[in-house]
Amino acid sequence: MLKLISAFVFLIVASSNAFAFSQSSGLSVSEYTLDNGTRVVVIPDRRAPVVTHMIWYKVGSADDPVGKSGIAHFLEHLLFKGTKTVPQGVFSSAVSEIGGQENAFTSSDYTAYYQKVSPSALKLMMTYEADRMRNVILSDEVVYPERDVILEERSGRVDSSPGGILSEFTQAALFVHHPYGVPVIGWEHEIAKLEREDILAFYEKWYQPWNATVVVAGDVEPEDVLALAKETYGKVVASQPEVKRERIRDPQPVVAKELRYADERVTNPVWRRAFLAPSYNRAEGNEGEALDLLAAILGESVTSRIYKDVVLEKEMATSAGSFYQGTALDSGYFGLYATPRGDTTIDDLETAMEQVIDTLLEDGVSQEELDRARKTFLKSAIYSRDSQVTLARIFGTVLTVGGKVEDVTNWAEKLGNVTVEEVNAVAKKYLIRNQAVTSYLLPKKG
Amino acid sequence: MLRFIIQKHLTLIAAFMVSFVFSTIANAIDIQEVKSEGGIDALLVEDYTLPIIALSFSFEGGVSQDIAGKEGTVRLLSALMDEGAGELDSSTYRAKLEELGISVGFSAGGDRFGGSLRTIREDKETAFEMLRLALNEPRFDGDAIERMRDAIRTSIIRAEADPSAIARVKLRETIFADHPYSRPTQGTEESINAITRDDIVAMHRKIFASGSVKIGVVGAISAEELAGLLEMTFGTLPKEANLQEIPEIKPKLGVVEQIDMAVPNASISLVYKGLSRDHPDFFAAHLMNHILGGGTFSSRLYREVREKRGLAYGVSSSISTREQTNFLIAGTSTRAENKDEALRIIKQEFERMAKEGVTQEELDVAKKYVAGAYAINNLDTSGKIARVLVALQTENLGIDYIDSRIQQIEAVTLEDVNRVARELLSVEPTVVTLGPATQ
């Protein structure tokens, strides 16, 4: 029930695709705002009698109070524990007894819950989901055993994975002050002390109709969904006024940082480097699009510069590439990674990766590379329409990290406007080695 | 037009009635049988909503075809199938796919060798030609072999230090002893180094035959168009595969193995008796397993281990059916200090299931889930439907399976489920645990 930050990487690519496609093929998206502020987005896909219903709250781990990390994610678990009128298990049974699927996930910026069911069950899903927006019962009996489950989850995801351990500290080094530096699941010593009252206060503050975005994708008519939404979500009354998310800002990075972690469980070293870069939401002009294209040209495919040079030609890495994490309310980042092949040392591999970047900074990208990257984005965009869950996630994500439906529909045009000069400019502006965070995951001889 | 299951005349009010779920599926997918001139068969679901074509295929013969000492050959072969073909070396081949957004994929399973093709309609001729090249004229160039060998070696070395992989290997070796199913699918460092290009070529020749391939296609293509492209793509393969026969094996039960390892998280696996996919009691067993640990938030194992006691984040059970074996497996991962308690609770639930079975109410709920979940899980994207079309053929389920499975599920009685529970679970399971040594 948790989407860690690393999993974001996929989303930006997926987002890009939907943006593009909505432009080029008339993907029809309807958007409404209910009187109480709840937004409703409907994306019809009538090929199968299946509907995906999601609710997204604009609150995530970056909104956890200082010293109480893990609350947003903890609360996500507790929303499955029953309400004043719907006892624990009833909602889940309603989903599973018709063969539906359900789950939930938390990120730094959002918390989302979803069910995939037959369309006839949509109303019931909306009824239950609207109910648990305000009526969850958080008793000691459900809170404290669940805290153990979360400690189990953390142990499984982080403690048992050397890469997971290093990632947490790398994130903390990249975001020195901003809460993106705190793990989504929370630090273990803080989770262990979370109290019922802390969670309840968080629930009261954020789980309000003005903070909710409902996304419905599948075999439905937009007007029908709107009517159902009015009947269910529309009746939820806010108990607290709207809160705007304002988070502390990081200083401009000045110092290069290196993290080395050696662990007996590591067999193959991993080299990573991250640069702070603006998210789509914080970017000026075309910077977000330019960073996406830069990541593609540099290292997101078999024809990219890193793959051709470091993997194919120099035969120094089994895998290597780049990515741009631009789906965030606040700062995003640009990442590089590589795993050495054979006898290659991690230092030599680092040098080879740096050479690829240096060459790009010196000579810039070509028009041909830019066109190819753009074409790949647009082509693969069509495929994203094949999955209603993917579409629902794209819209939910974009809308909860500061974007609007129009940002989605204008994306293709903006992508088309990006010039070679703009791609080269973002490369020079953000790929600054002496401001980056580099991590080395290393084997340790027992 | 494909509306996979839509029957609008059915009233929505019937939503929660079993009959609704059942009848919608009964009017499900319109599947066409396509045969090329040279006799290549495929199942097709024609749909023009999106300009996409998804094809899935499966050849007989998987990792179990590896020869002793050369384990990992089939896995290496699958990694090389899209690394250059015909006149196109690896970079050129993959750049062409990327340029057109075509995806060609191969994956080696235990008993079968699968793959897929996905393309936008306008590029379909090129896409099928790229697949034809990969299937018929893979290059197996030296640099590609070494690159993939290194990548797999890296993965082997990683697995040797990965507690969950170590536990999986132990489990496999425990229940399958010297049978091919006990072998490491990726191979060992030694075996992967021993594989030559000739071994790879020979394995390719053994597996890729037009006589054994099962094909499913979904999307913007007519039966006539497809027939021609199938003939071109698969028609020139040799007719007969040349496979090694794999003997049947019953997993060894009643063995207890603990792997001592100082890790924060312990893992637990239990193996009980299973049954084959074509066994008349398959759905009775499937329903029983669903109630016990079938992966929803309402299974008995989930409730007892996670909800009531907070002992683990996840816990589930499933029935595994392979061509030459079958078993029921359950597992969880838990913090080391909770291992014994979690194992005790899981065993207790298995014993309770064997002795007391399930209630009529549990069975009714499970039937609704199992009936309805099929469409929701398997029919919502083109790629998934294409895989279903292949499974209908490989599992001999019949073209009307999407309808008939509903009747098969409906026909299961409480007595069937409880009898199957007794038969499968009244045994001492094999238990493999990994975690710190008990003091």
CSV table of N, CA and C in Angstrom, one decimal, chain A residues 161-225:
chain,number,residue,atom,x,y,z
A,161,SER,N,16.8,-4.5,2.3
A,161,SER,CA,17.4,-4.1,1.0
A,161,SER,C,18.5,-3.1,1.1
A,162,PRO,N,19.7,-3.5,0.9
A,162,PRO,CA,20.8,-2.5,1.0
A,162,PRO,C,20.6,-1.3,0.1
A,163,GLY,N,20.0,-1.5,-1.1
A,163,GLY,CA,19.7,-0.4,-2.0
A,163,GLY,C,18.7,0.5,-1.4
A,164,GLY,N,17.7,-0.1,-0.7
A,164,GLY,CA,16.7,0.7,0.0
A,164,GLY,C,17.2,1.6,1.1
A,165,ILE,N,18.2,1.0,1.8
A,165,ILE,CA,18.8,1.8,2.9
A,165,ILE,C,19.6,3.0,2.4
A,166,LEU,N,20.3,2.7,1.3
A,166,LEU,CA,21.1,3.8,0.7
A,166,LEU,C,20.2,4.9,0.1
A,167,SER,N,19.1,4.4,-0.5
A,167,SER,CA,18.2,5.4,-1.2
A,167,SER,C,17.6,6.4,-0.2
A,168,GLU,N,17.3,5.8,1.0
A,168,GLU,CA,16.7,6.7,2.0
A,168,GLU,C,17.7,7.9,2.4
A,169,PHE,N,19.0,7.5,2.6
A,169,PHE,CA,19.9,8.5,3.0
A,169,PHE,C,20.3,9.4,1.8
A,170,THR,N,20.3,8.8,0.6
A,170,THR,CA,20.5,9.7,-0.6
A,170,THR,C,19.5,10.8,-0.7
A,171,GLN,N,18.2,10.3,-0.5
A,171,GLN,CA,17.1,11.3,-0.6
A,171,GLN,C,17.3,12.4,0.5
A,172,ALA,N,17.7,11.9,1.6
A,172,ALA,CA,17.9,12.9,2.7
A,172,ALA,C,19.0,13.9,2.4
A,173,ALA,N,20.0,13.4,1.7
A,173,ALA,CA,21.1,14.3,1.3
A,173,ALA,C,20.8,15.2,0.2
A,174,LEU,N,19.9,14.8,-0.7
A,174,LEU,CA,19.5,15.6,-1.8
A,174,LEU,C,18.6,16.7,-1.3
A,175,PHE,N,17.6,16.4,-0.5
A,175,PHE,CA,16.7,17.4,0.1
A,175,PHE,C,17.2,17.6,1.5
A,176,VAL,N,18.0,18.6,1.7
A,176,VAL,CA,18.6,18.8,3.0
A,176,VAL,C,17.6,19.3,4.1
A,177,HIS,N,16.6,19.9,3.7
A,177,HIS,CA,15.7,20.6,4.6
A,177,HIS,C,14.3,20.3,4.3
A,178,HIS,N,14.0,20.3,3.0
A,178,HIS,CA,12.6,20.0,2.6
A,178,HIS,C,12.2,18.6,3.0
A,179,PRO,N,10.9,18.4,3.3
A,179,PRO,CA,10.4,17.1,3.7
A,179,PRO,C,10.5,16.0,2.7
A,180,TYR,N,10.8,16.3,1.4
A,180,TYR,CA,11.1,15.2,0.5
A,180,TYR,C,12.3,14.4,0.9
A,181,GLY,N,13.1,14.9,1.8
A,181,GLY,CA,14.2,14.2,2.4
A,181,GLY,C,13.9,13.1,3.4
A,182,VAL,N,12.6,13.1,3.8
A,182,VAL,CA,12.1,12.1,4.8
A,182,VAL,C,11.4,11.0,4.0
A,183,PRO,N,11.7,9.7,4.4
A,183,PRO,CA,11.1,8.6,3.7
A,183,PRO,C,9.5,8.7,3.8
A,184,VAL,N,8.9,8.3,2.7
A,184,VAL,CA,7.4,8.2,2.7
A,184,VAL,C,6.9,7.4,3.8
A,185,ILE,N,7.4,6.2,4.0
A,185,ILE,CA,6.9,5.3,5.1
A,185,ILE,C,7.3,5.9,6.5
A,186,GLY,N,8.2,6.8,6.6
A,186,GLY,CA,8.6,7.3,7.9
A,186,GLY,C,9.9,6.7,8.4
A,187,TRP,N,10.6,7.4,9.3
A,187,TRP,CA,11.7,6.8,10.0
A,187,TRP,C,11.3,5.8,11.0
A,188,GLU,N,12.0,4.7,11.2
A,188,GLU,CA,11.5,3.7,12.1
A,188,GLU,C,11.2,4.2,13.5
A,189,HIS,N,12.2,5.1,14.1
A,189,HIS,CA,12.0,5.5,15.4
A,189,HIS,C,10.8,6.5,15.6
A,190,GLU,N,10.4,7.1,14.5
A,190,GLU,CA,9.3,8.0,14.6
A,190,GLU,C,8.0,7.2,14.5
A,191,ILE,N,8.0,6.2,13.5
A,191,ILE,CA,6.8,5.4,13.4
A,191,ILE,C,6.4,4.8,14.7
A,192,ALA,N,7.4,4.2,15.4
A,192,ALA,CA,7.2,3.5,16.6
A,192,ALA,C,6.5,4.3,17.7
A,193,LYS,N,6.6,5.6,17.5
A,193,LYS,CA,6.0,6.5,18.6
A,193,LYS,C,4.8,7.2,18.1
A,194,LEU,N,4.3,6.9,16.9
A,194,LEU,CA,3.1,7.6,16.5
A,194,LEU,C,1.9,7.2,17.3
A,195,GLU,N,1.1,8.2,17.7
A,195,GLU,CA,0.0,8.0,18.6
A,195,GLU,C,-1.3,8.2,17.8
A,196,ARG,N,-2.4,7.6,18.3
A,196,ARG,CA,-3.7,7.7,17.8
A,196,ARG,C,-4.1,9.2,17.5
A,197,GLU,N,-3.8,10.0,18.5
A,197,GLU,CA,-4.2,11.5,18.5
A,197,GLU,C,-3.5,12.2,17.3
A,198,ASP,N,-2.2,11.9,17.1
A,198,ASP,CA,-1.5,12.5,16.0
A,198,ASP,C,-2.2,12.2,14.6
A,199,ILE,N,-2.6,11.0,14.5
A,199,ILE,CA,-3.2,10.5,13.2
A,199,ILE,C,-4.5,11.1,13.0
A,200,LEU,N,-5.3,11.2,14.1
A,200,LEU,CA,-6.6,11.7,14.1
A,200,LEU,C,-6.6,13.2,13.7
A,201,ALA,N,-5.6,13.9,14.2
A,201,ALA,CA,-5.5,15.4,13.9
A,201,ALA,C,-5.2,15.6,12.4
A,202,PHE,N,-4.3,14.7,11.9
A,202,PHE,CA,-3.9,14.7,10.5
A,202,PHE,C,-5.1,14.5,9.6
A,203,TYR,N,-5.9,13.4,10.0
A,203,TYR,CA,-7.1,13.1,9.3
A,203,TYR,C,-8.1,14.2,9.2
A,204,GLU,N,-8.3,14.9,10.4
A,204,GLU,CA,-9.2,16.0,10.4
A,204,GLU,C,-8.8,17.2,9.6
A,205,LYS,N,-7.5,17.3,9.5
A,205,LYS,CA,-7.0,18.5,8.8
A,205,LYS,C,-7.1,18.3,7.3
A,206,TRP,N,-6.8,17.1,6.8
A,206,TRP,CA,-6.6,16.9,5.3
A,206,TRP,C,-7.7,16.1,4.6
A,207,TYR,N,-8.4,15.3,5.3
A,207,TYR,CA,-9.4,14.5,4.6
A,207,TYR,C,-10.7,15.2,4.6
A,208,GLN,N,-10.8,16.1,3.7
A,208,GLN,CA,-11.9,17.0,3.6
A,208,GLN,C,-12.3,17.1,2.1
A,209,PRO,N,-13.6,17.4,1.8
A,209,PRO,CA,-14.0,17.4,0.4
A,209,PRO,C,-13.2,18.4,-0.4
A,210,TRP,N,-12.8,19.5,0.1
A,210,TRP,CA,-12.0,20.5,-0.7
A,210,TRP,C,-10.6,20.0,-1.1
A,211,ASN,N,-10.2,18.9,-0.5
A,211,ASN,CA,-8.9,18.3,-0.7
A,211,ASN,C,-8.9,17.1,-1.6
A,212,ALA,N,-10.1,16.7,-2.1
A,212,ALA,CA,-10.3,15.4,-2.8
A,212,ALA,C,-10.4,15.6,-4.3
A,213,THR,N,-9.8,14.7,-5.0
A,213,THR,CA,-10.0,14.6,-6.5
A,213,THR,C,-10.4,13.2,-6.8
A,214,VAL,N,-11.6,13.0,-7.4
A,214,VAL,CA,-12.1,11.7,-7.7
A,214,VAL,C,-11.9,11.5,-9.2
A,215,VAL,N,-11.2,10.4,-9.6
A,215,VAL,CA,-11.0,10.1,-11.0
A,215,VAL,C,-11.7,8.8,-11.3
A,216,VAL,N,-12.5,8.8,-12.3
A,216,VAL,CA,-13.2,7.6,-12.7
A,216,VAL,C,-12.9,7.3,-14.2
A,217,ALA,N,-12.3,6.2,-14.5
A,217,ALA,CA,-12.0,5.8,-15.8
A,217,ALA,C,-12.6,4.5,-16.2
A,218,GLY,N,-13.2,4.4,-17.3
A,218,GLY,CA,-13.8,3.1,-17.7
A,218,GLY,C,-15.1,3.2,-18.4
A,219,ASP,N,-15.9,2.1,-18.3
A,219,ASP,CA,-17.2,2.0,-19.0
A,219,ASP,C,-18.3,2.8,-18.3
A,220,VAL,N,-18.2,4.1,-18.5
A,220,VAL,CA,-19.2,5.0,-17.8
A,220,VAL,C,-19.5,6.2,-18.7
A,221,GLU,N,-20.6,6.8,-18.4
A,221,GLU,CA,-21.0,8.1,-19.0
A,221,GLU,C,-20.6,9.2,-18.1
A,222,PRO,N,-20.0,10.3,-18.5
A,222,PRO,CA,-19.6,11.4,-17.6
A,222,PRO,C,-20.8,11.9,-16.8
A,223,GLU,N,-21.9,12.1,-17.5
A,223,GLU,CA,-23.1,12.7,-16.7
A,223,GLU,C,-23.5,11.8,-15.6
A,224,ASP,N,-23.5,10.5,-15.9
A,224,ASP,CA,-23.9,9.5,-14.9
A,224,ASP,C,-23.0,9.6,-13.7
A,225,VAL,N,-21.7,9.7,-13.9
A,225,VAL,CA,-20.7,9.8,-12.9
A,225,VAL,C,-20.9,11.1,-12.1
